[in-house]
PDB file of C-alpha atoms and ligand atoms in Angstrom:
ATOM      1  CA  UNK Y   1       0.748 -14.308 -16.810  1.00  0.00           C
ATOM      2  CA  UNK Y   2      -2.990 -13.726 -17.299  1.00  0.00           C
ATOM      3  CA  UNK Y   3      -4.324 -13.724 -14.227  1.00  0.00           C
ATOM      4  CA  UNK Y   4      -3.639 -10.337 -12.920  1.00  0.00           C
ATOM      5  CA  UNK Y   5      -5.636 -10.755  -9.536  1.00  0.00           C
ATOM      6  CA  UNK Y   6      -2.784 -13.816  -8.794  1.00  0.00           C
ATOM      7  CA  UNK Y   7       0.131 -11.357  -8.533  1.00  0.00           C
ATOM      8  CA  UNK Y   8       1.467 -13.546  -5.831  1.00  0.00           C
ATOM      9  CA  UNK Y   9       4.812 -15.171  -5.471  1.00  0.00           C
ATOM     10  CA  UNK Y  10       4.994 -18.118  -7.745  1.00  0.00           C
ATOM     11  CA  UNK Y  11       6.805 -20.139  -5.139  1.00  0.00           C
ATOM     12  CA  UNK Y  12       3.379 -19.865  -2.954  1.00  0.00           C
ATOM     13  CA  UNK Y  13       1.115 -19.861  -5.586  1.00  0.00           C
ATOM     14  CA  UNK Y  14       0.376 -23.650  -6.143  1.00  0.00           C
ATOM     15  CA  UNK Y  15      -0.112 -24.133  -2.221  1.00  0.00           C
ATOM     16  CA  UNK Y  16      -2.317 -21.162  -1.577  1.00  0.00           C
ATOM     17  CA  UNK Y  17      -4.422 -21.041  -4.691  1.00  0.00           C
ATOM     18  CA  UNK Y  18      -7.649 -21.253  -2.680  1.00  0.00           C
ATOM     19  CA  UNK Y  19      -6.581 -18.296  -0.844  1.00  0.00           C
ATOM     20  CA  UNK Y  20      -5.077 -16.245  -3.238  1.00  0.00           C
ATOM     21  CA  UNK Y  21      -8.762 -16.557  -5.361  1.00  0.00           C
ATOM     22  CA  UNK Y  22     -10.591 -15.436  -2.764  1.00  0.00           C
ATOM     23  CA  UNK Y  23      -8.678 -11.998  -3.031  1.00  0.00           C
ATOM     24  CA  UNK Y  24     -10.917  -9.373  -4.498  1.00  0.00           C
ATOM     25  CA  UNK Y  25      -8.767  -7.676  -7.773  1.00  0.00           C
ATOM     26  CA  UNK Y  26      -6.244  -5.042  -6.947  1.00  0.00           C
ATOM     27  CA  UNK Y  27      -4.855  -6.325  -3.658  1.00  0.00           C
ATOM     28  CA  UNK Y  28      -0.902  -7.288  -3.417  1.00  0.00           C
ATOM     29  CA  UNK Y  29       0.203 -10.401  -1.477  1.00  0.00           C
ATOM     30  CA  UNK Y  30       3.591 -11.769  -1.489  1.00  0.00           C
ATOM     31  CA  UNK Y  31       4.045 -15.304   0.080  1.00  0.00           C
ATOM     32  CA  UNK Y  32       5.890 -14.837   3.065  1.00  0.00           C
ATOM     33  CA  UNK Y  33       3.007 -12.953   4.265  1.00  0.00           C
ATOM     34  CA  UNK Y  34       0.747 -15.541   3.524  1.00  0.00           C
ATOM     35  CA  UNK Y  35       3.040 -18.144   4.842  1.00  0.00           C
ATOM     36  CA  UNK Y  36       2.513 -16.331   8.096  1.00  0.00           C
ATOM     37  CA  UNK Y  37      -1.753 -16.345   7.563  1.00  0.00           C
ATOM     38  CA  UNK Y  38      -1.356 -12.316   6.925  1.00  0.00           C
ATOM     39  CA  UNK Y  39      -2.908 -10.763   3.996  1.00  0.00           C
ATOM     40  CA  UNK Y  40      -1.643  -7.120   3.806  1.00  0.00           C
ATOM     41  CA  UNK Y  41      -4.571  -5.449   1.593  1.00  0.00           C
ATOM     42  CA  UNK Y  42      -2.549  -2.518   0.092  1.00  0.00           C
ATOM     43  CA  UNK Y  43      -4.626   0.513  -1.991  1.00  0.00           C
ATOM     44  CA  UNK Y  44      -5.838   0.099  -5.293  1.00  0.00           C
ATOM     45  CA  UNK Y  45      -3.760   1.523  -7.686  1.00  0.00           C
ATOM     46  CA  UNK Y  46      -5.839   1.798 -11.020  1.00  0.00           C
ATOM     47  CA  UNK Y  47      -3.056   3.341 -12.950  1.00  0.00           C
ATOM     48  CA  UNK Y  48      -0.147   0.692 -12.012  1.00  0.00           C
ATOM     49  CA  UNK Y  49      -2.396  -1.296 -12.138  1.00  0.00           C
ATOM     50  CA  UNK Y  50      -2.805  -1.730 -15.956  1.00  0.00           C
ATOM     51  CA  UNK Y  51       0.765  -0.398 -16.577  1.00  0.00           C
ATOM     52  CA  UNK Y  52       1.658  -3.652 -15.457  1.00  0.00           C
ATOM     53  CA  UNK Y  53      -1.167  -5.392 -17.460  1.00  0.00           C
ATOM     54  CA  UNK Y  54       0.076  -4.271 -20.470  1.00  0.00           C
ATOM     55  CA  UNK Y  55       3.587  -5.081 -19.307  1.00  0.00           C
ATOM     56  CA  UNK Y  56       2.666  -8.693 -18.918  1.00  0.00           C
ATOM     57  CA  UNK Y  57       0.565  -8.456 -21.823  1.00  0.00           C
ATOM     58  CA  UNK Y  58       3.411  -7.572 -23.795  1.00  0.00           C
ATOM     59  CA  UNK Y  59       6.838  -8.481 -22.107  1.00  0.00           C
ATOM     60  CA  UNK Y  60       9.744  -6.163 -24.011  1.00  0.00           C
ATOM     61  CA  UNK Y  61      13.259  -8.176 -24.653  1.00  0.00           C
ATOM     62  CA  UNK Y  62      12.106 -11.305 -23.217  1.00  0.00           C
ATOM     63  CA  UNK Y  63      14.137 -14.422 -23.447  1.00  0.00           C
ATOM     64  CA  UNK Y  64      17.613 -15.806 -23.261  1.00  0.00           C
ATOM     65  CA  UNK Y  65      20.294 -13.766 -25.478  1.00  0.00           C
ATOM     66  CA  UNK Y  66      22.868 -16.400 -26.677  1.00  0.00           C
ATOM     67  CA  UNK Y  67      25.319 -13.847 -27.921  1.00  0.00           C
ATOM     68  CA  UNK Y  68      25.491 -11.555 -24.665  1.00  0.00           C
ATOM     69  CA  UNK Y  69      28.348 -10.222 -23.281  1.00  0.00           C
ATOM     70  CA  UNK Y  70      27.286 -10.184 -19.523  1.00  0.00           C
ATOM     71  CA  UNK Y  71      24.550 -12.090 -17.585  1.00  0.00           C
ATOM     72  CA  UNK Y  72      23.548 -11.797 -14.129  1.00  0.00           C
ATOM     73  CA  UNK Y  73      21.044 -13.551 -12.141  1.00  0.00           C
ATOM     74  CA  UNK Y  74      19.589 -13.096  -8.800  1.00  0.00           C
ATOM     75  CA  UNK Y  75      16.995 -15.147  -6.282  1.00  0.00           C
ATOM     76  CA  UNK Y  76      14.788 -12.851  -3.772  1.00  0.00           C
ATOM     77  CA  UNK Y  77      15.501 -14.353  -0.189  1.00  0.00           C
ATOM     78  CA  UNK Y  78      12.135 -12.388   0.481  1.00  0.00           C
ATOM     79  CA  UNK Y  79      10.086 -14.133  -1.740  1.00  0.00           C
ATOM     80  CA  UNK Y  80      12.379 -17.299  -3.815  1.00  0.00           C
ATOM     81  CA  UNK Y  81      11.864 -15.752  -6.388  1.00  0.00           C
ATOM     82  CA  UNK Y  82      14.073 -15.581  -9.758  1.00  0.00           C
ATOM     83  CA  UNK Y  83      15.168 -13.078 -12.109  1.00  0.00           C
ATOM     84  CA  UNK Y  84      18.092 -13.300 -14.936  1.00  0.00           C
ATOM     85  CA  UNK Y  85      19.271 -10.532 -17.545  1.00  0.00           C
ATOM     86  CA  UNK Y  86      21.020 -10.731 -20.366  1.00  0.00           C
ATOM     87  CA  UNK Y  87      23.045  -7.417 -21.608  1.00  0.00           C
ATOM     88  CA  UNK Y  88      25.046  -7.039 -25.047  1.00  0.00           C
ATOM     89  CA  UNK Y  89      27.200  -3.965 -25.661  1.00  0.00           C
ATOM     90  CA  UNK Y  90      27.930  -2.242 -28.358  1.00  0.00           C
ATOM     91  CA  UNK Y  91      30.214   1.251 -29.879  1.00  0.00           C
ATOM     92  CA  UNK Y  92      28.927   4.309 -30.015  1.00  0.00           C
ATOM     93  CA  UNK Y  93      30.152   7.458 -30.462  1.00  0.00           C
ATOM     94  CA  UNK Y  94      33.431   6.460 -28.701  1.00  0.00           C
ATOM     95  CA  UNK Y  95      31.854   4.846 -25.872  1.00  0.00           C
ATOM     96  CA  UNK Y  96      30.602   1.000 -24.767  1.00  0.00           C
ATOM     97  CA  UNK Y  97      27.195   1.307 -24.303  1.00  0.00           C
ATOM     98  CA  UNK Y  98      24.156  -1.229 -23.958  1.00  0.00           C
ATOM     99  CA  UNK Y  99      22.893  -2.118 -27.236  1.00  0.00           C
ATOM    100  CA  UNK Y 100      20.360  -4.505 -26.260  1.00  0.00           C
ATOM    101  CA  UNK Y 101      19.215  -6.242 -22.702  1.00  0.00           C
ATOM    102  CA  UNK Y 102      16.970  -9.509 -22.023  1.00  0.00           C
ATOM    103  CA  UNK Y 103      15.765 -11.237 -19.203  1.00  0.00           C
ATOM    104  CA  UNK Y 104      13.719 -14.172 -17.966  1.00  0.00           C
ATOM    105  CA  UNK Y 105      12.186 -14.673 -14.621  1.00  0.00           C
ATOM    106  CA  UNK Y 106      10.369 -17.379 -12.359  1.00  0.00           C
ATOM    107  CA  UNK Y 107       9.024 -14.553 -10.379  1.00  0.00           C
ATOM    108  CA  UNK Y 108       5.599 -12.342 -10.012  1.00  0.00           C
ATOM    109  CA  UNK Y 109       4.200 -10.461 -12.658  1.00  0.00           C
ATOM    110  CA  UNK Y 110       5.421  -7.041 -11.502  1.00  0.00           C
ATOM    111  CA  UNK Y 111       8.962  -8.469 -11.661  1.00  0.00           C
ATOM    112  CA  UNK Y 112       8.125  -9.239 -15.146  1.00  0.00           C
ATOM    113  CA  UNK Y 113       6.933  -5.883 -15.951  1.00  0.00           C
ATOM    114  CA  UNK Y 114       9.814  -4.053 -14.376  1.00  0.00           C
ATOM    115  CA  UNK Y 115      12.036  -6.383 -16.214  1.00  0.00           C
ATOM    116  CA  UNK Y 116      10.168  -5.314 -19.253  1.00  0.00           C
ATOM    117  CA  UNK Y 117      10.459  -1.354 -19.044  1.00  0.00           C
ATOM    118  CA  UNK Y 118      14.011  -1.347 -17.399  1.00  0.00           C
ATOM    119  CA  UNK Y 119      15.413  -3.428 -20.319  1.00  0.00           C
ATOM    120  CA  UNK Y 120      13.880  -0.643 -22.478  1.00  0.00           C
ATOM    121  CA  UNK Y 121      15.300   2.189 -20.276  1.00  0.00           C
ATOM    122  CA  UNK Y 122      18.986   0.383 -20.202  1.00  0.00           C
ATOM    123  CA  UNK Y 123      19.686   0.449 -23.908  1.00  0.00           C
ATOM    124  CA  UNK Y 124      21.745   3.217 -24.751  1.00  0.00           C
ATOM    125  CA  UNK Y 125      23.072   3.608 -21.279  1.00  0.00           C
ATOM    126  CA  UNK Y 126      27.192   2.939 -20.315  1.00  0.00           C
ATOM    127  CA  UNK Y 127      27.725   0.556 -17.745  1.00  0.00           C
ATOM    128  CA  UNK Y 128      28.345   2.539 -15.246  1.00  0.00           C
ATOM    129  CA  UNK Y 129      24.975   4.303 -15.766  1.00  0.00           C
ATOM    130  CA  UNK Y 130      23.059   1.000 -15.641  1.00  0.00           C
ATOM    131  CA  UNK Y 131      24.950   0.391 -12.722  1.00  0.00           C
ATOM    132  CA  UNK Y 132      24.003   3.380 -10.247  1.00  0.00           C
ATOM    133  CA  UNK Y 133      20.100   3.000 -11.191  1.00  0.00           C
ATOM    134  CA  UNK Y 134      17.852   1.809  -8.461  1.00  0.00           C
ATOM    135  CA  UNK Y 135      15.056  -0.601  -8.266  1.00  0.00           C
ATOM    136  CA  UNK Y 136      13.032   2.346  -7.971  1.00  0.00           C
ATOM    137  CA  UNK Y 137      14.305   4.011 -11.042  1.00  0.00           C
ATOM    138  CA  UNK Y 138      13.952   1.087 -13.314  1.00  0.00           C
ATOM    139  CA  UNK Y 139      10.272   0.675 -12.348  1.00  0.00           C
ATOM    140  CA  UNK Y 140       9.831   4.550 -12.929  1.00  0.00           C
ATOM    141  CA  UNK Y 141       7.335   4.038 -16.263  1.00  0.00           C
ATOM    142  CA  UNK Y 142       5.118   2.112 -13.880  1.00  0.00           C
ATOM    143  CA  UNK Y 143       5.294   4.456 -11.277  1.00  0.00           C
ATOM    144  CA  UNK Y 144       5.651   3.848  -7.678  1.00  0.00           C
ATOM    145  CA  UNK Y 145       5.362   0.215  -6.672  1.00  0.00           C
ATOM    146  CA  UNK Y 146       3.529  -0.489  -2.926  1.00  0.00           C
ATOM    147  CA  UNK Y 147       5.632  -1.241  -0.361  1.00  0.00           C
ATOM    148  CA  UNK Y 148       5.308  -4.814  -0.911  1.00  0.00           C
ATOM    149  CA  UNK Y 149       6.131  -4.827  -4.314  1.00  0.00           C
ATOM    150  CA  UNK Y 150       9.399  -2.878  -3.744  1.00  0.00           C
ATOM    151  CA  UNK Y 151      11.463  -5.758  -3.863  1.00  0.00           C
ATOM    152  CA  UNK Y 152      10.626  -7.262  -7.172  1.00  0.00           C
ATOM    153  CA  UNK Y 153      11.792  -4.176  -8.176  1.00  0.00           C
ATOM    154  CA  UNK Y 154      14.960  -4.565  -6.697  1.00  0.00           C
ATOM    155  CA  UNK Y 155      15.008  -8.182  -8.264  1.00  0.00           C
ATOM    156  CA  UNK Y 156      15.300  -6.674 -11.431  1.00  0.00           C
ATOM    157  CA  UNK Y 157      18.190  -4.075 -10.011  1.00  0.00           C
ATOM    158  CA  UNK Y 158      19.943  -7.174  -8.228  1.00  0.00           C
ATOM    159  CA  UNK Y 159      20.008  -9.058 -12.070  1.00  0.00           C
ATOM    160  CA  UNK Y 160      21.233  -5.760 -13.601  1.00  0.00           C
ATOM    161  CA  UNK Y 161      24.120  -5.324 -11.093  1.00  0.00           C
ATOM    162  CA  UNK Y 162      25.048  -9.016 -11.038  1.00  0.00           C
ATOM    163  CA  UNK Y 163      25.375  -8.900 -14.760  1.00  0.00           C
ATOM    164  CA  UNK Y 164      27.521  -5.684 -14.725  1.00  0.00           C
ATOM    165  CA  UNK Y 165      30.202  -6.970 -11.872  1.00  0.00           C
ATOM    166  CA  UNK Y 166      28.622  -4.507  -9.475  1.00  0.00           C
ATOM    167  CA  UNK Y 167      28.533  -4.932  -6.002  1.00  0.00           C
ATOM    168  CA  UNK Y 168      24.890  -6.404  -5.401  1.00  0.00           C
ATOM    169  CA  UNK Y 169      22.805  -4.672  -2.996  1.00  0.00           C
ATOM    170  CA  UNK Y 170      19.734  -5.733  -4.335  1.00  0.00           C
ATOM    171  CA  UNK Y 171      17.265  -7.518  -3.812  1.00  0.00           C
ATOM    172  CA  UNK Y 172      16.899  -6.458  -0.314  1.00  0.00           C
ATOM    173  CA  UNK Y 173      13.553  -6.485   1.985  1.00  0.00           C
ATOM    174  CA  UNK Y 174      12.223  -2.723   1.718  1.00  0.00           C
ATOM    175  CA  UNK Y 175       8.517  -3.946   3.284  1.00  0.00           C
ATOM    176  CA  UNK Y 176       6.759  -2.131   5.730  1.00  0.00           C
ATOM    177  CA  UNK Y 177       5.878  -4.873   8.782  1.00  0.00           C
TER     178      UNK Y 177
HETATM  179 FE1  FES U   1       8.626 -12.377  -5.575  1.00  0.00          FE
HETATM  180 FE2  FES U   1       7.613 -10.173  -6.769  1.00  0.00          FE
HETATM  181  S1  FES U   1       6.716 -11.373  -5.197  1.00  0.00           S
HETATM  182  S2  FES U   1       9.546 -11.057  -7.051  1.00  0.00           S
END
């Protein structure tokens, strides 16, 4: 989680470690474009940058809920990658709404930090709400993810809907070739 510059899948990250270092800060990889020799330098970002620093810094609602009423989990056929969530409901004002959602992953660090602010955004919201956002919404505090990193994104979406009974459209390949 500390090593920002390795924002790589962690699938590929053991195997192309001498690679991946030799990436100057700020580019995005993802492994089955390294699997393939291509390194797809996308533009620096300075401002999502450290959003997702402190993310990963700081992960919000991270960890297994034992009490939860749904949990979903999802693998990335893009990248192997893993993400599960972890929602508990509760009563308010007459209707069932999220009280509280967690999640662990075996996946890159912006996976973790969308995890981190959607589980943030979801409390409060019905199920049906959580249900119609998009990978795209729930990364909104970080702000728009490159093309590559769209799908960890919708790692975090695919979790959410497999949790909720919803029909899973997520994660799904988004990348520019
Ligand atoms: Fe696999 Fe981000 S690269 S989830």
């Amino acid at each position: 989680l500390s090593d920002w510059s390795s924002d790589v899948c962690s699938s590929d990250l053991y195997r192309r470690r001498s690679q991946i270092a030799a990436l100057p800060f700020g580019e995005f990889v993802c492994n089955t474009r390294l699997t393939s020799n291509m390194i797809v330098p996308v533009k620096k970002n300075d401002e999502l940058e450290s959003k997702i620093e402190e993310a990963i810094k700081n992960p919000r609602n991270l960890g297994e809920m034992k009490d939860a009423d749904a949990i979903g989990t999802v693998g990335s056929a893009d990248c192997g990658d893993m993400l599960r969530m972890w929602i508990k409901f509760k009563e308010e004002n007459g209707r069932k709404v999220i009280d509280r959602a967690t999640f662990q992953s075996f996946g890159c660090q912006t996976a973790i930090a969308v995890a981190s602010v959607a589980t943030e955004m979801l409390r409060g919201k019905t199920a049906d709400e959580a249900k119609s956002m998009s990978g795209e919404e729930l990364a909104a505090p970080l702000g728009p993810l490159p093309p590559v990193k769209i799908h960890c994104a919708q790692l975090v979406e695919g979790a959410l809907r497999s949790a909720l009974g919803a029909e899973t459209t997520a994660p799904r390949s988004n990348r520019s070739e």
